[in-house]
Amino acid sequence: MSEAKIKELRDDVDELNELLKQAKRKKVQDVLTLEIRKLETEMVKLKESENTTPMEVTHTPATSANSSQSKSKRYQIKLNGYGWDQSDKYIKVFVTLKNVQTLSKDQVYCKLTERSMELHVDNLDNKDYLLVINKLLEPINIEESHWKQKTDMVVVFLAKSNPNVKWSHMTEIEKKFEDQRNSRFKTDDMGKKDPQDSIMSLMKNMYETGDDEMKRMISKAWYEGQHKKPTDTLDL
């Protein structure tokens, strides 16, 4: 029964990801992203009974001239989608990758700092996968963090430096974006103003007041938007 449910959830996630690729409005993208993360979290909870062994955070993969040469011939795929949940002690990050459980421990590893995480999955079907999350909302305890391989999934347990503190968002950037958006929408007269104009005005304001990371993300989003909707204009 659980296997059928997991398959159904995975199919739902795949379809939502296809819809996310087609979505153009930020609010629609946010709703789809949140729903994807909820479903991925539900999949993980169904798999919690599986017996897996956590990896040591201090572990680094073995390297050699031959392995480096082999790695250089593989494609690296940067991951953006992930689910997350939290307990009093941990932030749990869920990353779905088919057949990841077949890899050795040397091929699945994390690089952690107090405010960032990188998940590396090497040579899965001749591809390397990388998930980078920078500017975590709160600091983490590197020594107490770890990760596990499960069927078709990696779960990263980021230990909170301040246990029992509830995170409202995964990163500072996500929180800043939502706070500024909510603040701007409260002051705008949405009945007299085109919602698209409000979003564009918000992005401009965030670009002018944001840090380098915020400006980089907005510039990328705007560049992609220009190619999809060449008639839009925004002077950054």
PDB file of C-alpha atoms in Angstrom:
ATOM      1  CA  MET A   1       0.000   0.000   0.000  1.00  0.00           C
ATOM      2  CA  SER A   2       2.781   2.436   0.944  1.00  0.00           C
ATOM      3  CA  GLU A   3       4.666   1.708  -2.277  1.00  0.00           C
ATOM      4  CA  ALA A   4       1.578   2.542  -4.339  1.00  0.00           C
ATOM      5  CA  LYS A   5       1.091   5.752  -2.359  1.00  0.00           C
ATOM      6  CA  ILE A   6       4.733   6.743  -2.848  1.00  0.00           C
ATOM      7  CA  LYS A   7       4.450   6.124  -6.581  1.00  0.00           C
ATOM      8  CA  GLU A   8       1.312   8.250  -6.712  1.00  0.00           C
ATOM      9  CA  LEU A   9       3.048  11.069  -4.834  1.00  0.00           C
ATOM     10  CA  ARG A  10       6.092  10.853  -7.109  1.00  0.00           C
ATOM     11  CA  ASP A  11       3.848  11.102 -10.183  1.00  0.00           C
ATOM     12  CA  ASP A  12       2.157  14.150  -8.657  1.00  0.00           C
ATOM     13  CA  VAL A  13       5.538  15.779  -8.001  1.00  0.00           C
ATOM     14  CA  ASP A  14       6.680  15.107 -11.574  1.00  0.00           C
ATOM     15  CA  GLU A  15       3.522  16.679 -12.991  1.00  0.00           C
ATOM     16  CA  LEU A  16       3.768  19.695 -10.687  1.00  0.00           C
ATOM     17  CA  ASN A  17       7.391  20.192 -11.764  1.00  0.00           C
ATOM     18  CA  GLU A  18       6.241  20.277 -15.387  1.00  0.00           C
ATOM     19  CA  LEU A  19       3.633  22.894 -14.495  1.00  0.00           C
ATOM     20  CA  LEU A  20       6.276  24.877 -12.610  1.00  0.00           C
ATOM     21  CA  LYS A  21       8.422  25.055 -15.745  1.00  0.00           C
ATOM     22  CA  GLN A  22       5.489  26.586 -17.619  1.00  0.00           C
ATOM     23  CA  ALA A  23       4.359  29.011 -14.904  1.00  0.00           C
ATOM     24  CA  LYS A  24       5.246  32.663 -15.551  1.00  0.00           C
ATOM     25  CA  ARG A  25       3.769  34.515 -12.570  1.00  0.00           C
ATOM     26  CA  LYS A  26       5.772  34.528  -9.349  1.00  0.00           C
ATOM     27  CA  LYS A  27       2.767  33.862  -7.111  1.00  0.00           C
ATOM     28  CA  VAL A  28       1.825  30.806  -9.167  1.00  0.00           C
ATOM     29  CA  GLN A  29       5.451  29.581  -9.032  1.00  0.00           C
ATOM     30  CA  ASP A  30       5.499  30.020  -5.239  1.00  0.00           C
ATOM     31  CA  VAL A  31       2.271  28.036  -4.810  1.00  0.00           C
ATOM     32  CA  LEU A  32       3.522  25.190  -7.013  1.00  0.00           C
ATOM     33  CA  THR A  33       6.906  25.112  -5.263  1.00  0.00           C
ATOM     34  CA  LEU A  34       5.298  24.916  -1.822  1.00  0.00           C
ATOM     35  CA  GLU A  35       2.991  22.098  -2.949  1.00  0.00           C
ATOM     36  CA  ILE A  36       5.945  20.168  -4.411  1.00  0.00           C
ATOM     37  CA  ARG A  37       7.825  20.465  -1.122  1.00  0.00           C
ATOM     38  CA  LYS A  38       4.776  19.278   0.840  1.00  0.00           C
ATOM     39  CA  LEU A  39       4.410  16.191  -1.351  1.00  0.00           C
ATOM     40  CA  GLU A  40       8.145  15.418  -1.165  1.00  0.00           C
ATOM     41  CA  THR A  41       7.948  15.728   2.619  1.00  0.00           C
ATOM     42  CA  GLU A  42       5.026  13.308   2.665  1.00  0.00           C
ATOM     43  CA  MET A  43       7.028  10.824   0.575  1.00  0.00           C
ATOM     44  CA  VAL A  44       9.880  10.968   3.060  1.00  0.00           C
ATOM     45  CA  LYS A  45       7.618  10.320   6.004  1.00  0.00           C
ATOM     46  CA  LEU A  46       6.297   7.193   4.271  1.00  0.00           C
ATOM     47  CA  LYS A  47       9.870   5.959   3.909  1.00  0.00           C
ATOM     48  CA  GLU A  48      10.935   6.698   7.491  1.00  0.00           C
ATOM     49  CA  SER A  49      10.780   3.025   8.435  1.00  0.00           C
ATOM     50  CA  GLU A  50      13.598   2.116   6.035  1.00  0.00           C
ATOM     51  CA  ASN A  51      16.869   1.198   7.682  1.00  0.00           C
ATOM     52  CA  THR A  52      19.724   3.477   6.538  1.00  0.00           C
ATOM     53  CA  THR A  53      22.988   4.531   8.077  1.00  0.00           C
ATOM     54  CA  PRO A  54      23.921   8.220   8.502  1.00  0.00           C
ATOM     55  CA  MET A  55      27.152   9.408   6.987  1.00  0.00           C
ATOM     56  CA  GLU A  56      29.793  11.327   8.894  1.00  0.00           C
ATOM     57  CA  VAL A  57      29.806  15.051   8.163  1.00  0.00           C
ATOM     58  CA  THR A  58      33.587  15.209   8.209  1.00  0.00           C
ATOM     59  CA  HIS A  59      33.896  12.613   5.481  1.00  0.00           C
ATOM     60  CA  THR A  60      35.242  13.745   2.093  1.00  0.00           C
ATOM     61  CA  PRO A  61      35.229  11.589  -1.036  1.00  0.00           C
ATOM     62  CA  ALA A  62      38.386   9.861  -2.174  1.00  0.00           C
ATOM     63  CA  THR A  63      40.013  11.452  -5.200  1.00  0.00           C
ATOM     64  CA  SER A  64      42.634  10.327  -7.656  1.00  0.00           C
ATOM     65  CA  ALA A  65      43.932  11.346 -11.054  1.00  0.00           C
ATOM     66  CA  ASN A  66      41.781   8.744 -12.744  1.00  0.00           C
ATOM     67  CA  SER A  67      38.630   9.630 -10.816  1.00  0.00           C
ATOM     68  CA  SER A  68      39.157  13.344 -11.491  1.00  0.00           C
ATOM     69  CA  GLN A  69      39.576  12.666 -15.171  1.00  0.00           C
ATOM     70  CA  SER A  70      36.450  10.503 -15.196  1.00  0.00           C
ATOM     71  CA  LYS A  71      34.460  13.133 -13.320  1.00  0.00           C
ATOM     72  CA  SER A  72      35.426  15.861 -15.773  1.00  0.00           C
ATOM     73  CA  LYS A  73      33.703  13.914 -18.540  1.00  0.00           C
ATOM     74  CA  ARG A  74      30.379  13.797 -16.713  1.00  0.00           C
ATOM     75  CA  TYR A  75      27.656  16.424 -16.778  1.00  0.00           C
ATOM     76  CA  GLN A  76      26.915  18.317 -13.578  1.00  0.00           C
ATOM     77  CA  ILE A  77      23.258  19.048 -12.897  1.00  0.00           C
ATOM     78  CA  LYS A  78      22.438  21.807 -10.411  1.00  0.00           C
ATOM     79  CA  LEU A  79      19.362  20.977  -8.350  1.00  0.00           C
ATOM     80  CA  ASN A  80      16.825  23.607  -7.324  1.00  0.00           C
ATOM     81  CA  GLY A  81      13.911  21.548  -6.032  1.00  0.00           C
ATOM     82  CA  TYR A  82      13.887  20.159  -2.513  1.00  0.00           C
ATOM     83  CA  GLY A  83      11.497  19.660   0.370  1.00  0.00           C
ATOM     84  CA  TRP A  84      12.146  20.665   3.960  1.00  0.00           C
ATOM     85  CA  ASP A  85      10.658  20.129   7.378  1.00  0.00           C
ATOM     86  CA  GLN A  86      11.829  20.787  10.927  1.00  0.00           C
ATOM     87  CA  SER A  87      11.803  19.415  14.428  1.00  0.00           C
ATOM     88  CA  ASP A  88      13.016  21.090  17.608  1.00  0.00           C
ATOM     89  CA  LYS A  89      16.574  19.970  16.855  1.00  0.00           C
ATOM     90  CA  TYR A  90      16.879  19.580  13.074  1.00  0.00           C
ATOM     91  CA  ILE A  91      16.069  21.169   9.754  1.00  0.00           C
ATOM     92  CA  LYS A  92      15.450  18.209   7.419  1.00  0.00           C
ATOM     93  CA  VAL A  93      16.136  18.720   3.700  1.00  0.00           C
ATOM     94  CA  PHE A  94      14.664  16.141   1.301  1.00  0.00           C
ATOM     95  CA  VAL A  95      16.192  15.694  -2.157  1.00  0.00           C
ATOM     96  CA  THR A  96      14.601  13.214  -4.572  1.00  0.00           C
ATOM     97  CA  LEU A  97      17.018  11.341  -6.868  1.00  0.00           C
ATOM     98  CA  LYS A  98      16.068   8.044  -8.451  1.00  0.00           C
ATOM     99  CA  ASN A  99      18.339   5.101  -7.484  1.00  0.00           C
ATOM    100  CA  VAL A 100      20.547   7.234  -5.226  1.00  0.00           C
ATOM    101  CA  GLN A 101      20.482   4.383  -2.685  1.00  0.00           C
ATOM    102  CA  THR A 102      22.641   2.309  -5.048  1.00  0.00           C
ATOM    103  CA  LEU A 103      25.633   4.645  -4.681  1.00  0.00           C
ATOM    104  CA  SER A 104      28.473   4.155  -2.221  1.00  0.00           C
ATOM    105  CA  LYS A 105      28.912   6.528   0.710  1.00  0.00           C
ATOM    106  CA  ASP A 106      31.884   8.140  -1.010  1.00  0.00           C
ATOM    107  CA  GLN A 107      29.612   9.344  -3.794  1.00  0.00           C
ATOM    108  CA  VAL A 108      27.058  11.121  -1.603  1.00  0.00           C
ATOM    109  CA  TYR A 109      28.409  13.805   0.723  1.00  0.00           C
ATOM    110  CA  CYS A 110      27.785  17.287   2.096  1.00  0.00           C
ATOM    111  CA  LYS A 111      29.944  20.361   2.566  1.00  0.00           C
ATOM    112  CA  LEU A 112      28.561  22.459   5.404  1.00  0.00           C
ATOM    113  CA  THR A 113      29.257  25.863   6.900  1.00  0.00           C
ATOM    114  CA  GLU A 114      27.391  27.617   9.704  1.00  0.00           C
ATOM    115  CA  ARG A 115      25.067  29.262   7.172  1.00  0.00           C
ATOM    116  CA  SER A 116      25.187  27.088   4.034  1.00  0.00           C
ATOM    117  CA  MET A 117      25.016  23.533   2.718  1.00  0.00           C
ATOM    118  CA  GLU A 118      26.133  21.798  -0.451  1.00  0.00           C
ATOM    119  CA  LEU A 119      24.891  18.304  -1.279  1.00  0.00           C
ATOM    120  CA  HIS A 120      27.056  16.432  -3.808  1.00  0.00           C
ATOM    121  CA  VAL A 121      25.937  13.246  -5.549  1.00  0.00           C
ATOM    122  CA  ASP A 122      28.658  11.920  -7.845  1.00  0.00           C
ATOM    123  CA  ASN A 123      28.296   9.631 -10.842  1.00  0.00           C
ATOM    124  CA  LEU A 124      24.612   8.733 -10.586  1.00  0.00           C
ATOM    125  CA  ASP A 125      23.821   7.330 -14.033  1.00  0.00           C
ATOM    126  CA  ASN A 126      26.970   9.086 -15.289  1.00  0.00           C
ATOM    127  CA  LYS A 127      25.847  12.480 -13.966  1.00  0.00           C
ATOM    128  CA  ASP A 128      26.935  14.593 -11.006  1.00  0.00           C
ATOM    129  CA  TYR A 129      24.258  16.408  -8.997  1.00  0.00           C
ATOM    130  CA  LEU A 130      24.734  19.488  -6.830  1.00  0.00           C
ATOM    131  CA  LEU A 131      22.312  21.259  -4.497  1.00  0.00           C
ATOM    132  CA  VAL A 132      23.522  24.531  -2.959  1.00  0.00           C
ATOM    133  CA  ILE A 133      21.571  26.417  -0.282  1.00  0.00           C
ATOM    134  CA  ASN A 134      23.250  29.645   0.865  1.00  0.00           C
ATOM    135  CA  LYS A 135      22.367  32.132   3.602  1.00  0.00           C
ATOM    136  CA  LEU A 136      20.390  29.787   5.817  1.00  0.00           C
ATOM    137  CA  LEU A 137      17.912  31.639   7.993  1.00  0.00           C
ATOM    138  CA  GLU A 138      19.633  30.561  11.234  1.00  0.00           C
ATOM    139  CA  PRO A 139      23.083  29.094  12.019  1.00  0.00           C
ATOM    140  CA  ILE A 140      23.546  25.317  12.118  1.00  0.00           C
ATOM    141  CA  ASN A 141      25.733  23.054  14.220  1.00  0.00           C
ATOM    142  CA  ILE A 142      28.059  21.381  11.714  1.00  0.00           C
ATOM    143  CA  GLU A 143      29.343  18.677  14.054  1.00  0.00           C
ATOM    144  CA  GLU A 144      25.871  17.394  14.898  1.00  0.00           C
ATOM    145  CA  SER A 145      24.563  17.478  11.325  1.00  0.00           C
ATOM    146  CA  HIS A 146      24.474  14.378   9.123  1.00  0.00           C
ATOM    147  CA  TRP A 147      22.710  12.854   6.128  1.00  0.00           C
ATOM    148  CA  LYS A 148      21.147   9.571   5.034  1.00  0.00           C
ATOM    149  CA  GLN A 149      20.548   7.749   1.788  1.00  0.00           C
ATOM    150  CA  LYS A 150      17.063   6.336   1.365  1.00  0.00           C
ATOM    151  CA  THR A 151      15.279   4.759  -1.572  1.00  0.00           C
ATOM    152  CA  ASP A 152      15.287   7.399  -4.339  1.00  0.00           C
ATOM    153  CA  MET A 153      16.068  10.138  -1.816  1.00  0.00           C
ATOM    154  CA  VAL A 154      18.757  11.831   0.289  1.00  0.00           C
ATOM    155  CA  VAL A 155      17.762  13.404   3.609  1.00  0.00           C
ATOM    156  CA  VAL A 156      20.104  15.998   5.127  1.00  0.00           C
ATOM    157  CA  PHE A 157      19.708  16.653   8.854  1.00  0.00           C
ATOM    158  CA  LEU A 158      20.951  20.175   9.639  1.00  0.00           C
ATOM    159  CA  ALA A 159      21.301  20.492  13.412  1.00  0.00           C
ATOM    160  CA  LYS A 160      20.022  23.809  14.706  1.00  0.00           C
ATOM    161  CA  SER A 161      22.558  25.845  16.652  1.00  0.00           C
ATOM    162  CA  ASN A 162      19.578  27.210  18.572  1.00  0.00           C
ATOM    163  CA  PRO A 163      17.309  24.221  19.292  1.00  0.00           C
ATOM    164  CA  ASN A 164      13.580  24.859  19.653  1.00  0.00           C
ATOM    165  CA  VAL A 165      13.795  27.984  17.474  1.00  0.00           C
ATOM    166  CA  LYS A 166      11.250  27.617  14.680  1.00  0.00           C
ATOM    167  CA  TRP A 167      12.429  28.655  11.200  1.00  0.00           C
ATOM    168  CA  SER A 168       9.834  30.581   9.201  1.00  0.00           C
ATOM    169  CA  HIS A 169      11.817  30.148   5.974  1.00  0.00           C
ATOM    170  CA  MET A 170      14.772  28.124   4.765  1.00  0.00           C
ATOM    171  CA  THR A 171      16.931  31.108   3.790  1.00  0.00           C
ATOM    172  CA  GLU A 172      17.355  34.800   4.566  1.00  0.00           C
ATOM    173  CA  ILE A 173      16.640  35.648   0.924  1.00  0.00           C
ATOM    174  CA  GLU A 174      13.261  33.879   0.945  1.00  0.00           C
ATOM    175  CA  LYS A 175      12.250  35.663   4.145  1.00  0.00           C
ATOM    176  CA  LYS A 176      13.417  39.045   2.855  1.00  0.00           C
ATOM    177  CA  PHE A 177      11.538  38.569  -0.408  1.00  0.00           C
ATOM    178  CA  GLU A 178       8.287  37.640   1.329  1.00  0.00           C
ATOM    179  CA  ASP A 179       8.573  40.422   3.919  1.00  0.00           C
ATOM    180  CA  GLN A 180       9.158  43.068   1.253  1.00  0.00           C
ATOM    181  CA  ARG A 181       6.411  41.691  -0.955  1.00  0.00           C
ATOM    182  CA  ASN A 182       3.894  41.695   1.901  1.00  0.00           C
ATOM    183  CA  SER A 183       4.923  45.201   2.933  1.00  0.00           C
ATOM    184  CA  ARG A 184       4.652  46.530  -0.603  1.00  0.00           C
ATOM    185  CA  PHE A 185       1.297  44.895  -1.281  1.00  0.00           C
ATOM    186  CA  LYS A 186      -0.142  46.454   1.880  1.00  0.00           C
ATOM    187  CA  THR A 187       0.662  49.979   0.689  1.00  0.00           C
ATOM    188  CA  ASP A 188      -0.290  49.541  -2.974  1.00  0.00           C
ATOM    189  CA  ASP A 189      -3.857  50.117  -4.090  1.00  0.00           C
ATOM    190  CA  MET A 190      -4.321  46.807  -5.832  1.00  0.00           C
ATOM    191  CA  GLY A 191      -7.750  47.782  -7.120  1.00  0.00           C
ATOM    192  CA  LYS A 192      -6.276  50.620  -9.203  1.00  0.00           C
ATOM    193  CA  LYS A 193      -2.973  49.120 -10.165  1.00  0.00           C
ATOM    194  CA  ASP A 194      -2.112  46.270 -12.526  1.00  0.00           C
ATOM    195  CA  PRO A 195      -0.809  43.346 -10.366  1.00  0.00           C
ATOM    196  CA  GLN A 196       1.981  42.795 -12.892  1.00  0.00           C
ATOM    197  CA  ASP A 197       3.105  46.412 -12.445  1.00  0.00           C
ATOM    198  CA  SER A 198       3.144  45.916  -8.671  1.00  0.00           C
ATOM    199  CA  ILE A 199       5.367  42.851  -8.995  1.00  0.00           C
ATOM    200  CA  MET A 200       7.748  44.640 -11.347  1.00  0.00           C
ATOM    201  CA  SER A 201       7.882  47.668  -9.037  1.00  0.00           C
ATOM    202  CA  LEU A 202       8.589  45.371  -6.093  1.00  0.00           C
ATOM    203  CA  MET A 203      11.444  43.655  -7.957  1.00  0.00           C
ATOM    204  CA  LYS A 204      12.963  47.032  -8.803  1.00  0.00           C
ATOM    205  CA  ASN A 205      12.783  48.153  -5.180  1.00  0.00           C
ATOM    206  CA  MET A 206      14.326  44.885  -3.976  1.00  0.00           C
ATOM    207  CA  TYR A 207      17.119  45.217  -6.525  1.00  0.00           C
ATOM    208  CA  GLU A 208      17.935  48.769  -5.421  1.00  0.00           C
ATOM    209  CA  THR A 209      17.954  47.910  -1.707  1.00  0.00           C
ATOM    210  CA  GLY A 210      19.168  44.284  -1.788  1.00  0.00           C
ATOM    211  CA  ASP A 211      22.612  42.796  -1.279  1.00  0.00           C
ATOM    212  CA  ASP A 212      24.751  41.242  -4.026  1.00  0.00           C
ATOM    213  CA  GLU A 213      23.055  37.830  -3.760  1.00  0.00           C
ATOM    214  CA  MET A 214      19.592  39.396  -4.014  1.00  0.00           C
ATOM    215  CA  LYS A 215      20.644  41.464  -7.057  1.00  0.00           C
ATOM    216  CA  ARG A 216      22.101  38.375  -8.724  1.00  0.00           C
ATOM    217  CA  MET A 217      18.892  36.392  -8.261  1.00  0.00           C
ATOM    218  CA  ILE A 218      16.656  39.227  -9.495  1.00  0.00           C
ATOM    219  CA  SER A 219      18.884  39.892 -12.501  1.00  0.00           C
ATOM    220  CA  LYS A 220      18.715  36.203 -13.448  1.00  0.00           C
ATOM    221  CA  ALA A 221      14.925  36.109 -13.032  1.00  0.00           C
ATOM    222  CA  TRP A 222      14.538  39.274 -15.064  1.00  0.00           C
ATOM    223  CA  TYR A 223      16.828  38.003 -17.825  1.00  0.00           C
ATOM    224  CA  GLU A 224      14.791  34.814 -18.134  1.00  0.00           C
ATOM    225  CA  GLY A 225      11.556  36.796 -18.042  1.00  0.00           C
ATOM    226  CA  GLN A 226      12.725  39.086 -20.847  1.00  0.00           C
ATOM    227  CA  HIS A 227      13.242  36.108 -23.133  1.00  0.00           C
ATOM    228  CA  LYS A 228       9.762  34.812 -22.404  1.00  0.00           C
ATOM    229  CA  LYS A 229       7.967  38.167 -22.498  1.00  0.00           C
ATOM    230  CA  PRO A 230       9.973  40.608 -24.646  1.00  0.00           C
ATOM    231  CA  THR A 231       7.355  43.354 -24.309  1.00  0.00           C
ATOM    232  CA  ASP A 232       7.903  43.756 -20.547  1.00  0.00           C
ATOM    233  CA  THR A 233      10.236  46.528 -19.473  1.00  0.00           C
ATOM    234  CA  LEU A 234      11.991  47.182 -16.194  1.00  0.00           C
ATOM    235  CA  ASP A 235      14.863  49.585 -15.733  1.00  0.00           C
ATOM    236  CA  LEU A 236      17.173  48.086 -13.125  1.00  0.00           C
TER     237      LEU A 236
END
